[in-house]
mmCIF file of C-alpha atoms and ligand atoms in Angstrom:
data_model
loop_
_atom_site.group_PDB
_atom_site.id
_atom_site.type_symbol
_atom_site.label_atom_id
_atom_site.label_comp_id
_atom_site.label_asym_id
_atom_site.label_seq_id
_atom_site.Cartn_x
_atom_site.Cartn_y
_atom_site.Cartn_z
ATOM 1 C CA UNK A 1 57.166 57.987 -32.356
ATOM 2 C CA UNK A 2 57.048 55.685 -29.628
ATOM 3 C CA UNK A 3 55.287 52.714 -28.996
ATOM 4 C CA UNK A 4 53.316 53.046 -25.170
ATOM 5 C CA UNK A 5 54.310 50.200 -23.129
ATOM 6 C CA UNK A 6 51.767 48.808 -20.302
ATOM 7 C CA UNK A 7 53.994 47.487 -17.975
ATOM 8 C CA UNK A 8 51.794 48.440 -14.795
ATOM 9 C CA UNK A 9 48.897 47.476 -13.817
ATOM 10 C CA UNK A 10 46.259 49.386 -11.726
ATOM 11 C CA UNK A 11 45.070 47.578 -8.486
ATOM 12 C CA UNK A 12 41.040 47.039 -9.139
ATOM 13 C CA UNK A 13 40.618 47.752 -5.556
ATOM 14 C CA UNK A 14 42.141 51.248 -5.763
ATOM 15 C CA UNK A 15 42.563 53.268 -4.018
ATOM 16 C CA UNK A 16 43.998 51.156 -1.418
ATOM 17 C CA UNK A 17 43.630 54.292 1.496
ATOM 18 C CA UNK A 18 41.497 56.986 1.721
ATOM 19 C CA UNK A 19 41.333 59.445 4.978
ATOM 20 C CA UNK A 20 38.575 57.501 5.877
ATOM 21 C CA UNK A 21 40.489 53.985 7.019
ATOM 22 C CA UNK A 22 42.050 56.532 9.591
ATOM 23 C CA UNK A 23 41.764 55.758 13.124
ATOM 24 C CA UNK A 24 41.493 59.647 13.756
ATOM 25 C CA UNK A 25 40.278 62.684 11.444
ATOM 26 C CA UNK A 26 42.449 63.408 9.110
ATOM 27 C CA UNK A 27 42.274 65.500 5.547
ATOM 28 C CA UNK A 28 44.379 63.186 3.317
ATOM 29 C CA UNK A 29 46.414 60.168 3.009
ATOM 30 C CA UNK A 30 49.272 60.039 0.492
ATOM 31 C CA UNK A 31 52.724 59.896 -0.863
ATOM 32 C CA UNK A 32 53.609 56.677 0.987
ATOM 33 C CA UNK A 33 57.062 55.105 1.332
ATOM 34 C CA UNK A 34 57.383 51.206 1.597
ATOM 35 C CA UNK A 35 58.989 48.421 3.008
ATOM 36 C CA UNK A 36 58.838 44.931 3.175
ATOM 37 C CA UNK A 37 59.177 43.927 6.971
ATOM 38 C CA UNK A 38 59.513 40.399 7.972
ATOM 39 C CA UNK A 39 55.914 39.073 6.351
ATOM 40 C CA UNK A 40 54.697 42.263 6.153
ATOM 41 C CA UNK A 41 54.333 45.303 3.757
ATOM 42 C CA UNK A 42 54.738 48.476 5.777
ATOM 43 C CA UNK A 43 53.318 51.854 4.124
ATOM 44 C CA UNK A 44 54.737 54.795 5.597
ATOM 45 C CA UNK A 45 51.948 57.163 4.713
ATOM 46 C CA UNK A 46 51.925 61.073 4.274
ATOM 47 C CA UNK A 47 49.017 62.459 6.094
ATOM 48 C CA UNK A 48 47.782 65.582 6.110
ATOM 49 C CA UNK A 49 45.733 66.576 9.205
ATOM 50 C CA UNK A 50 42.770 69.326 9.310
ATOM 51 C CA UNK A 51 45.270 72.301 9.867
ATOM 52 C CA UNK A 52 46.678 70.997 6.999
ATOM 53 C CA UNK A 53 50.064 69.924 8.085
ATOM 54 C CA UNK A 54 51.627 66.608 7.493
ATOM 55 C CA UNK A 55 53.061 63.612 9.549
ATOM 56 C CA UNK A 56 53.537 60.109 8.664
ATOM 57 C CA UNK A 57 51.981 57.145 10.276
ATOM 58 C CA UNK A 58 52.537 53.442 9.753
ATOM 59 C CA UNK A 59 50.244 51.012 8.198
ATOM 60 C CA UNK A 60 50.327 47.055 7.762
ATOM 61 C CA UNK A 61 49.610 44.426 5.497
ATOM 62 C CA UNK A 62 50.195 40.649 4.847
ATOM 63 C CA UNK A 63 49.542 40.727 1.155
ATOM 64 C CA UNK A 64 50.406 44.399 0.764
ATOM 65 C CA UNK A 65 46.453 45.023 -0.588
ATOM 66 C CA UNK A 66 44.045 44.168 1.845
ATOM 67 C CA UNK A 67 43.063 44.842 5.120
ATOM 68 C CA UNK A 68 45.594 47.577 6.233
ATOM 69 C CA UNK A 69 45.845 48.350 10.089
ATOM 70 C CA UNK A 70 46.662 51.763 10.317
ATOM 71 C CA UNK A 71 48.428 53.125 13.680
ATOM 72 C CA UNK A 72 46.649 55.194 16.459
ATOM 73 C CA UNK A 73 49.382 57.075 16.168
ATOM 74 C CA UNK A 74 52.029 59.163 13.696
ATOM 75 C CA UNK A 75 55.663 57.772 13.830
ATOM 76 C CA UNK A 76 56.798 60.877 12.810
ATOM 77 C CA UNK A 77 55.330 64.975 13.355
ATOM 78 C CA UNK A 78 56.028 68.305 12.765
ATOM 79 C CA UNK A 79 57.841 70.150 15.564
ATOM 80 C CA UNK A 80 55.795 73.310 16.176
ATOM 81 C CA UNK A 81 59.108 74.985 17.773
ATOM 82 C CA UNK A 82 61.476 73.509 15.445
ATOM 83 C CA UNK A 83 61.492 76.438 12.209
ATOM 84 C CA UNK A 84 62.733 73.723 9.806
ATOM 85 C CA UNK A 85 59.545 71.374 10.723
ATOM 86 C CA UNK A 86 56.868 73.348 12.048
ATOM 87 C CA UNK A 87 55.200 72.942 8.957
ATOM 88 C CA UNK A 88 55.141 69.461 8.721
ATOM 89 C CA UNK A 89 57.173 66.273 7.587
ATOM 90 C CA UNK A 90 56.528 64.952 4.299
ATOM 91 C CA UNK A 91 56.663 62.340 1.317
ATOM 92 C CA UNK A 92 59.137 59.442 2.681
ATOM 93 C CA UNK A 93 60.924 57.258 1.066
ATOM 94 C CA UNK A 94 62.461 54.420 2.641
ATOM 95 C CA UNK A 95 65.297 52.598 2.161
ATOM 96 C CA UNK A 96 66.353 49.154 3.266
ATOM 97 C CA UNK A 97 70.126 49.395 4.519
ATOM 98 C CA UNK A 98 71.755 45.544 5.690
ATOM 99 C CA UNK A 99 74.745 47.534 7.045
ATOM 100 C CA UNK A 100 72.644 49.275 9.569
ATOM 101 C CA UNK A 101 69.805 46.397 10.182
ATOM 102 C CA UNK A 102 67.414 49.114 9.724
ATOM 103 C CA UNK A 103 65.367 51.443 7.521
ATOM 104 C CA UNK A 104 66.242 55.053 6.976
ATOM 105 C CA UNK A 105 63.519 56.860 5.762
ATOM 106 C CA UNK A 106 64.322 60.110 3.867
ATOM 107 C CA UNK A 107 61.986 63.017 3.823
ATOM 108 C CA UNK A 108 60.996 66.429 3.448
ATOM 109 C CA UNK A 109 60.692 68.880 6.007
ATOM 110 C CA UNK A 110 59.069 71.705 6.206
ATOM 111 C CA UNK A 111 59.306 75.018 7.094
ATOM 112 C CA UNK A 112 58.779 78.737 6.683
ATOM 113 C CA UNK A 113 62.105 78.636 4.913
ATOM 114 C CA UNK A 114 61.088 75.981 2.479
ATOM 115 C CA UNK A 115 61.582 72.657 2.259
ATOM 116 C CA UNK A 116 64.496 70.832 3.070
ATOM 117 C CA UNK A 117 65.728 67.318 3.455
ATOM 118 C CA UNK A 118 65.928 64.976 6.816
ATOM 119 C CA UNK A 119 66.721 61.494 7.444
ATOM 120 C CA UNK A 120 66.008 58.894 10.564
ATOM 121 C CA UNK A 121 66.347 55.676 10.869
ATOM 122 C CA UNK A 122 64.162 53.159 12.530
ATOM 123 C CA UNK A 123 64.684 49.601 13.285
ATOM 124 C CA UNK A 124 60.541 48.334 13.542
ATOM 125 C CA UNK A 125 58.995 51.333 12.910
ATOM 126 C CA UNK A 126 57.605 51.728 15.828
ATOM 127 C CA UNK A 127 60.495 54.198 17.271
ATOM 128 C CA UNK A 128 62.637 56.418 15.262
ATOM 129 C CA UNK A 129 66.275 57.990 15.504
ATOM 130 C CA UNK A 130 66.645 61.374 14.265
ATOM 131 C CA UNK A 131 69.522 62.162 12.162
ATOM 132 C CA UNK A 132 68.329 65.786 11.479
ATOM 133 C CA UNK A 133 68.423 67.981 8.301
ATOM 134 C CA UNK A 134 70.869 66.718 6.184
ATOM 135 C CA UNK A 135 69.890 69.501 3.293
ATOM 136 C CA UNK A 136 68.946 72.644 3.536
ATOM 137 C CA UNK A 137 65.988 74.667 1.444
ATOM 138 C CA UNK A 138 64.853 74.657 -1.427
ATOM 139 C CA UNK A 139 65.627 70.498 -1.672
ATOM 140 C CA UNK A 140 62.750 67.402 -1.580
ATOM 141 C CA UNK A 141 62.479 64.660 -3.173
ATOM 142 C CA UNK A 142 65.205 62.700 -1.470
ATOM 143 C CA UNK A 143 65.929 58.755 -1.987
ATOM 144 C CA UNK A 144 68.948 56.742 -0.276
ATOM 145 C CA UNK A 145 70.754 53.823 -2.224
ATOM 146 C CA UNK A 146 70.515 50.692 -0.054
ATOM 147 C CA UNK A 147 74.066 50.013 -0.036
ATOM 148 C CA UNK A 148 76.985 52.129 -0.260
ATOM 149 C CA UNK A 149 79.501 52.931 -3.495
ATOM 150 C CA UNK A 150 82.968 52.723 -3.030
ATOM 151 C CA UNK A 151 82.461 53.121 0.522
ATOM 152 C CA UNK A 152 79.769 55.688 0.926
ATOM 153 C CA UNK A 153 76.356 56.065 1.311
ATOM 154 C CA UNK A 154 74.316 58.067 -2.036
ATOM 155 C CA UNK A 155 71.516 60.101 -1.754
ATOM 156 C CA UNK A 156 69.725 61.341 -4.574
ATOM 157 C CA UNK A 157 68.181 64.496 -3.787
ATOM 158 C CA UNK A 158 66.360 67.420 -5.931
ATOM 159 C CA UNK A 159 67.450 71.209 -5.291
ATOM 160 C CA UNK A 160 65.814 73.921 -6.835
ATOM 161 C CA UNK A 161 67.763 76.863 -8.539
ATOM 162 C CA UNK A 162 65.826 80.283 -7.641
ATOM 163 C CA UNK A 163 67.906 82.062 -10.329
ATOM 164 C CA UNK A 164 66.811 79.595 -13.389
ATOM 165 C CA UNK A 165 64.317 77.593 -11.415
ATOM 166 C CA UNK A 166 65.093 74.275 -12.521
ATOM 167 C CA UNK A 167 64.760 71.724 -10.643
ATOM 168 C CA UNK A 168 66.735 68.345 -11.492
ATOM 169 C CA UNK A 169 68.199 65.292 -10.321
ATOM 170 C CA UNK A 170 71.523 65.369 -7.758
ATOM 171 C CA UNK A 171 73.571 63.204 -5.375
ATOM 172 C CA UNK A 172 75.493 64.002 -2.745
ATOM 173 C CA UNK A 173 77.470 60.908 -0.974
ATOM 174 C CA UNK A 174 78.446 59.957 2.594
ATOM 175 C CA UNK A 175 80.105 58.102 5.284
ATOM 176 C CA UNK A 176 78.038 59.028 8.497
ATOM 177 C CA UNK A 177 75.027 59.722 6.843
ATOM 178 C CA UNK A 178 74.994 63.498 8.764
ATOM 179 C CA UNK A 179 78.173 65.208 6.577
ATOM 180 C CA UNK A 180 77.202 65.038 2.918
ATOM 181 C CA UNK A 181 79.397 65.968 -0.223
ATOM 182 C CA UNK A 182 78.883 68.522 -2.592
ATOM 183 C CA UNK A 183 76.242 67.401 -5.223
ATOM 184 C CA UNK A 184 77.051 66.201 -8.049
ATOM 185 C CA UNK A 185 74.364 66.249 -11.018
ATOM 186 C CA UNK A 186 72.836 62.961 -12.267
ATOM 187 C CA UNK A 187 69.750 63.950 -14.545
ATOM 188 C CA UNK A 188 68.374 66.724 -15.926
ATOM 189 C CA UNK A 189 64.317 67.882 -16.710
ATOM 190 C CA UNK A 190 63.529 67.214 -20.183
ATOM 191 C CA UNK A 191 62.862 70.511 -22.472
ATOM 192 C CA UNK A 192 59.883 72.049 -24.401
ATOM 193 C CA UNK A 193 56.868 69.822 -24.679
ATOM 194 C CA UNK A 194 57.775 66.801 -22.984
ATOM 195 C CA UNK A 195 56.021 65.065 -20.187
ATOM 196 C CA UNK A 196 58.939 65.779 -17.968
ATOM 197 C CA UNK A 197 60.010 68.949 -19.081
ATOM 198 C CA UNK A 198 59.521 71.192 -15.778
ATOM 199 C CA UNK A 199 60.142 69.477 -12.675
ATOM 200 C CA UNK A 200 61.872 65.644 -11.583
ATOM 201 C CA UNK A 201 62.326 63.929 -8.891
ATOM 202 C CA UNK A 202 63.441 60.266 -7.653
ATOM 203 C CA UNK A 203 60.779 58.214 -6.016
ATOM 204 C CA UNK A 204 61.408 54.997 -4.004
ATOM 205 C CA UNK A 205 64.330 53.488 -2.897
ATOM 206 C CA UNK A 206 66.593 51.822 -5.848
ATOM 207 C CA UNK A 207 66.042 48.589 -6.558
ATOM 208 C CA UNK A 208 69.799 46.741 -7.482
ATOM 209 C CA UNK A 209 69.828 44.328 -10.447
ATOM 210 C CA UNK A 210 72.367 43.134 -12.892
ATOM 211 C CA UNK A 211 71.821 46.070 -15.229
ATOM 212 C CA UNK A 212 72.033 48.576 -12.736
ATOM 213 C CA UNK A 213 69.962 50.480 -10.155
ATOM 214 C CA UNK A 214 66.642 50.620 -11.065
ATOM 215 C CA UNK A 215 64.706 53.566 -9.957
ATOM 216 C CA UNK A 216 61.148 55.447 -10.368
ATOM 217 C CA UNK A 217 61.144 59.129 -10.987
ATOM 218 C CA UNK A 218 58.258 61.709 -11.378
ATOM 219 C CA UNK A 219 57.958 63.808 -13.833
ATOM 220 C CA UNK A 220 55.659 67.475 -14.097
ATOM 221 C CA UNK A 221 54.484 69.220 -17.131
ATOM 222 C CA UNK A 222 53.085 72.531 -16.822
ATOM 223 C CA UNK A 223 49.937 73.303 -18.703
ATOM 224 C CA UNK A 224 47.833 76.395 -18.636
ATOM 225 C CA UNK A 225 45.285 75.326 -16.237
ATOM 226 C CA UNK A 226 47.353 72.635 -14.153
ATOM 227 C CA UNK A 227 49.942 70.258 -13.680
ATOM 228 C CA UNK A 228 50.457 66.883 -14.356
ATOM 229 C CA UNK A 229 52.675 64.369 -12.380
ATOM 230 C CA UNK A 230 53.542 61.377 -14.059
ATOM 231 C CA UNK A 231 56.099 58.105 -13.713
ATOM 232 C CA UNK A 232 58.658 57.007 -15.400
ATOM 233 C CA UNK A 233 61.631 54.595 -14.848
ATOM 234 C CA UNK A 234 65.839 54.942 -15.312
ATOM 235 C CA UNK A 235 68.471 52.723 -14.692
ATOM 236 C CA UNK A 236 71.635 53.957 -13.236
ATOM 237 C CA UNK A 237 75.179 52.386 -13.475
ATOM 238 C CA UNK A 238 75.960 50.394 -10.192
ATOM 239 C CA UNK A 239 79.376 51.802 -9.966
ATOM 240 C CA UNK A 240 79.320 55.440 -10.856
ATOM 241 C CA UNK A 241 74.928 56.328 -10.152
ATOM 242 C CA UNK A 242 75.471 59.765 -11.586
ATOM 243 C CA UNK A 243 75.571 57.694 -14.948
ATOM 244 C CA UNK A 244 72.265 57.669 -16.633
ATOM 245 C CA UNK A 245 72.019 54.409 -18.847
ATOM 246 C CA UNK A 246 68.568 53.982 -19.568
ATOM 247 C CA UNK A 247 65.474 56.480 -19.233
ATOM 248 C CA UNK A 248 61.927 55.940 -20.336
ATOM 249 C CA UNK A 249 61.255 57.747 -23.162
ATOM 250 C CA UNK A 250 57.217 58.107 -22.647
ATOM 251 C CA UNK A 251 55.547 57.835 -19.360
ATOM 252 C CA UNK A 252 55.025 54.281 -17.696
ATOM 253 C CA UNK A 253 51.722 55.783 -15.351
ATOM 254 C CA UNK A 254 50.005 58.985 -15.831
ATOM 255 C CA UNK A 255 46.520 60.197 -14.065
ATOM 256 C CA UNK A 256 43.840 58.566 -15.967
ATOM 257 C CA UNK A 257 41.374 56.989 -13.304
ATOM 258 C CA UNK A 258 38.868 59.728 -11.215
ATOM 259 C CA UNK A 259 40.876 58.650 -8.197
ATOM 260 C CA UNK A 260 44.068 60.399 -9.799
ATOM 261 C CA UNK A 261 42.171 62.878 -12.253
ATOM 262 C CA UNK A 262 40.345 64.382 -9.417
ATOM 263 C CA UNK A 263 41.525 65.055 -6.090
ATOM 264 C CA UNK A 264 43.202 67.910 -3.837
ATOM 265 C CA UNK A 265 45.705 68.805 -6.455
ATOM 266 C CA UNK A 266 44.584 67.001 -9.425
ATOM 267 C CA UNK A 267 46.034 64.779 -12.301
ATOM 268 C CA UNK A 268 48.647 63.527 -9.782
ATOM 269 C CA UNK A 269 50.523 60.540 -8.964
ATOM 270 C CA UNK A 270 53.041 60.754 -6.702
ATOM 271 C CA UNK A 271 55.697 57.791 -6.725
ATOM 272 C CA UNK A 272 57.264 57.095 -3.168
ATOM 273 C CA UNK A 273 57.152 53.565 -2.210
ATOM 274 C CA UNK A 274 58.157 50.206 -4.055
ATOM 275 C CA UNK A 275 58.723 46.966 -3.081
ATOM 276 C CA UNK A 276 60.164 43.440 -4.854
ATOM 277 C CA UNK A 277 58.616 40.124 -4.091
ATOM 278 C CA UNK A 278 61.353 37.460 -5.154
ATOM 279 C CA UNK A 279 59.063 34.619 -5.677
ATOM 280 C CA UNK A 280 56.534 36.376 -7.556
ATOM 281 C CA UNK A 281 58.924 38.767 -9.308
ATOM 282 C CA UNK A 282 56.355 41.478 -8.800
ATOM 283 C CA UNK A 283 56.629 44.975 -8.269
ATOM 284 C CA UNK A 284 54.328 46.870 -6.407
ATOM 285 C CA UNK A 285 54.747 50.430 -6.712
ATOM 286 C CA UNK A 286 52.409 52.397 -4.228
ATOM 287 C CA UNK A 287 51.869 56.151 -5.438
ATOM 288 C CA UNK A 288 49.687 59.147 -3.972
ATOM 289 C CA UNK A 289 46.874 60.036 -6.156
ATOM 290 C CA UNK A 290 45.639 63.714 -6.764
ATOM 291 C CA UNK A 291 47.238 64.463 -3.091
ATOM 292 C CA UNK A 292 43.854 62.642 -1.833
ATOM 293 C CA UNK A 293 44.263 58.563 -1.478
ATOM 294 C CA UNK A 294 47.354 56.079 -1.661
ATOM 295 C CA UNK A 295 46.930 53.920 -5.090
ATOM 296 C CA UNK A 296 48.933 50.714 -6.411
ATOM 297 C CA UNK A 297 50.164 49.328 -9.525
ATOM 298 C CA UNK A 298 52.163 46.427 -10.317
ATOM 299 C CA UNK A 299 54.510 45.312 -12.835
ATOM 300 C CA UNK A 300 56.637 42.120 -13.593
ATOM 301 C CA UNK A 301 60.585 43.002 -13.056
ATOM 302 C CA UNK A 302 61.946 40.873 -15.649
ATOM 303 C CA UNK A 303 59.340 42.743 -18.015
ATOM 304 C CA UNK A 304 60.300 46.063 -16.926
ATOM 305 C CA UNK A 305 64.010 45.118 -17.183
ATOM 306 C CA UNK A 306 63.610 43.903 -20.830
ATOM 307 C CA UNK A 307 61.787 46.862 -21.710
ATOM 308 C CA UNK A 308 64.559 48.899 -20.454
ATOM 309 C CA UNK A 309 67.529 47.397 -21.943
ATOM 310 C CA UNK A 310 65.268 47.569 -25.316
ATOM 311 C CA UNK A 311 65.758 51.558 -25.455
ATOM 312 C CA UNK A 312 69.112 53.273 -26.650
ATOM 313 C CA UNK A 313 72.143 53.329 -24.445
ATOM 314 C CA UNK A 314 71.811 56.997 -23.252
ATOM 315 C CA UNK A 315 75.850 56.734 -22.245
ATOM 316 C CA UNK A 316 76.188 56.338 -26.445
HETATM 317 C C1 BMA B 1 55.121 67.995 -5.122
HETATM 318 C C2 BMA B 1 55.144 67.543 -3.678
HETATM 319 C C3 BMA B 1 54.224 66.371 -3.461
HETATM 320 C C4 BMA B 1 52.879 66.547 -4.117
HETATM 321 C C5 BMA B 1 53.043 67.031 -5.538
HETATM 322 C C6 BMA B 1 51.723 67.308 -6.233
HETATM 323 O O1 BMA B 1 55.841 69.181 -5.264
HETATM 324 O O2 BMA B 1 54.742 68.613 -2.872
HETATM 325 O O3 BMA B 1 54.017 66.223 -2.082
HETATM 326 O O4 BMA B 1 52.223 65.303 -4.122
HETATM 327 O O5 BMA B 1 53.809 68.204 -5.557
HETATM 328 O O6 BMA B 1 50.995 68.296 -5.555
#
């Protein structure tokens, strides 16, 4: 048995964006990635417009809560004569990289082939660069390290075996960012009854501290009448990131509110964006909820990183 830790904390205004703030008509707003730029928090939202295909457009905030501006206009679409986007572009995550002086965002496209993986990078996101497909289908979920290891660039990304349909935790590295390596397995689906028995994938961008790279992952159970995404946290060893050294035993967030119970899919949340304040030692980990509205909850880091270091080596 273990004991539930509360680490996060709901925001009381949630949910932070609904397809109403939207400057045009949209279905749903969700699945964000995040950023902090200059004084601003930057949400890099999922929307899914009245056909029912997504883009992602930028919206701003000083205190990364309150009063959002949203722009007129996606940063990034669907290409209707493109077959691996013509579907739509989907759940970003995006990473901070010094080297670069820019963000490269890391998403999944989508087509009638499935969905696949493709990065750009963007220096203000106001224009983008497009690096292309950098995996191809079945594969989502992907999330860049903000530095490089031993001289390349890792990106943690989640294929999906048709033959025993699992669907688990790689990385694949590189030094262009276009030509990636073979993948190389980092962490598995849990088995039987467990919250993430069925399905993982990694969430935001990896945060680096002392004990290693600390990073959000969702988790699916399957139950007979629906699904249920929930978050939980690892740490990774700086050095060698296929090395799984600490991994939340129970769930840290799971869909308990009417905002995440109740939605377009419900009993989701959807981790894609997370951001560090310094001063405050906050996290703020923004999350879709129910495929409907972007949500927030926030944690202390020094908290979270005592918690972790409390459970069992999993290396041991
Ligand atoms: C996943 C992704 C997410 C979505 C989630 C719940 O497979 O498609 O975009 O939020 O399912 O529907």
């Amino acid at each position: 048995m273990h004991d539930d830790v509360e680490l996060f904390r709901r925001e009381p205004a949630n949910p932070l964006l609904t397809a109403g703030d939207w400057p045009y008509p949209v279905n749903s707003v969700f699945n964000p990635g995040a950023a902090l730029v200059g004084d601003e928090t930057v949400l890099l939202c999922r929307v899914e417009d009245r056909r029912g295909i997504s883009h992602l457009t930028v919206a701003r905030s000083a205190d990364g809560r309150t009063d959002w501006r949203i722009d007129p206009k996606p940063l990034i679409t669907d290409d209707p004569t493109d077959p691996s986007n013509c579907w739509g572009v989907e759940d970003p995550r995006v990473t901070r990289v010094d080297e670069l002086d820019a963000w490269v965002i890391a998403y999944t496209a989508y087509g009638p082939s499935g969905p696949c993986v493709a990065l750009s990078v963007t220096q203000d996101f106001n224009q983008v660069d497009h690096l292309g497909i950098v995996m191809p289908p079945e594969d989502k979920n992907a999330s860049l390290l903000p530095r490089r290891v031993d001289g390349q660039f890792v990106l943690f990304h989640r294929p999906v075996s048709i033959l025993s349909a699992r669907a688990d935790v790689w990385l694949s590295r590189s030094t262009d960012l276009r030509s990636w390596t073979t993948p190389e397995p980092v962490m598995q689906s849990r088995s039987g009854p467990w919250w993430d028995a069925c399905r993982i994938g990694m969430g935001p961008s990896a945060l680096e501290t002392p004990h290693g790279w600390l990073m959000v992952y969702h988790g699916v159970k399957h139950m007979v009448a629906t699904s249920i995404y929930r978050v939980g946290i690892v740490l990774l060893d700086l050095d060698d990131p296929t090395k799984v050294i600490r991994r939340t035993p129970s769930w840290l967030l799971g869909p308990d509110t009417e905002y995440e119970r109740v939605g377009d899919v419900p009993n989701v949340i959807f981790p894609t964006g997370m951001v560090h304040d310094p001063r405050s030692d906050e996290l703020r980990l923004y999350y879709g909820a129910a495929d409907l509205t972007v949500a927030l909850a926030s944690a202390n880091m020094s908290e979270v990183l005592d918690y972790l270091m409390s459970l069992p080596d999993e290396l041991e």
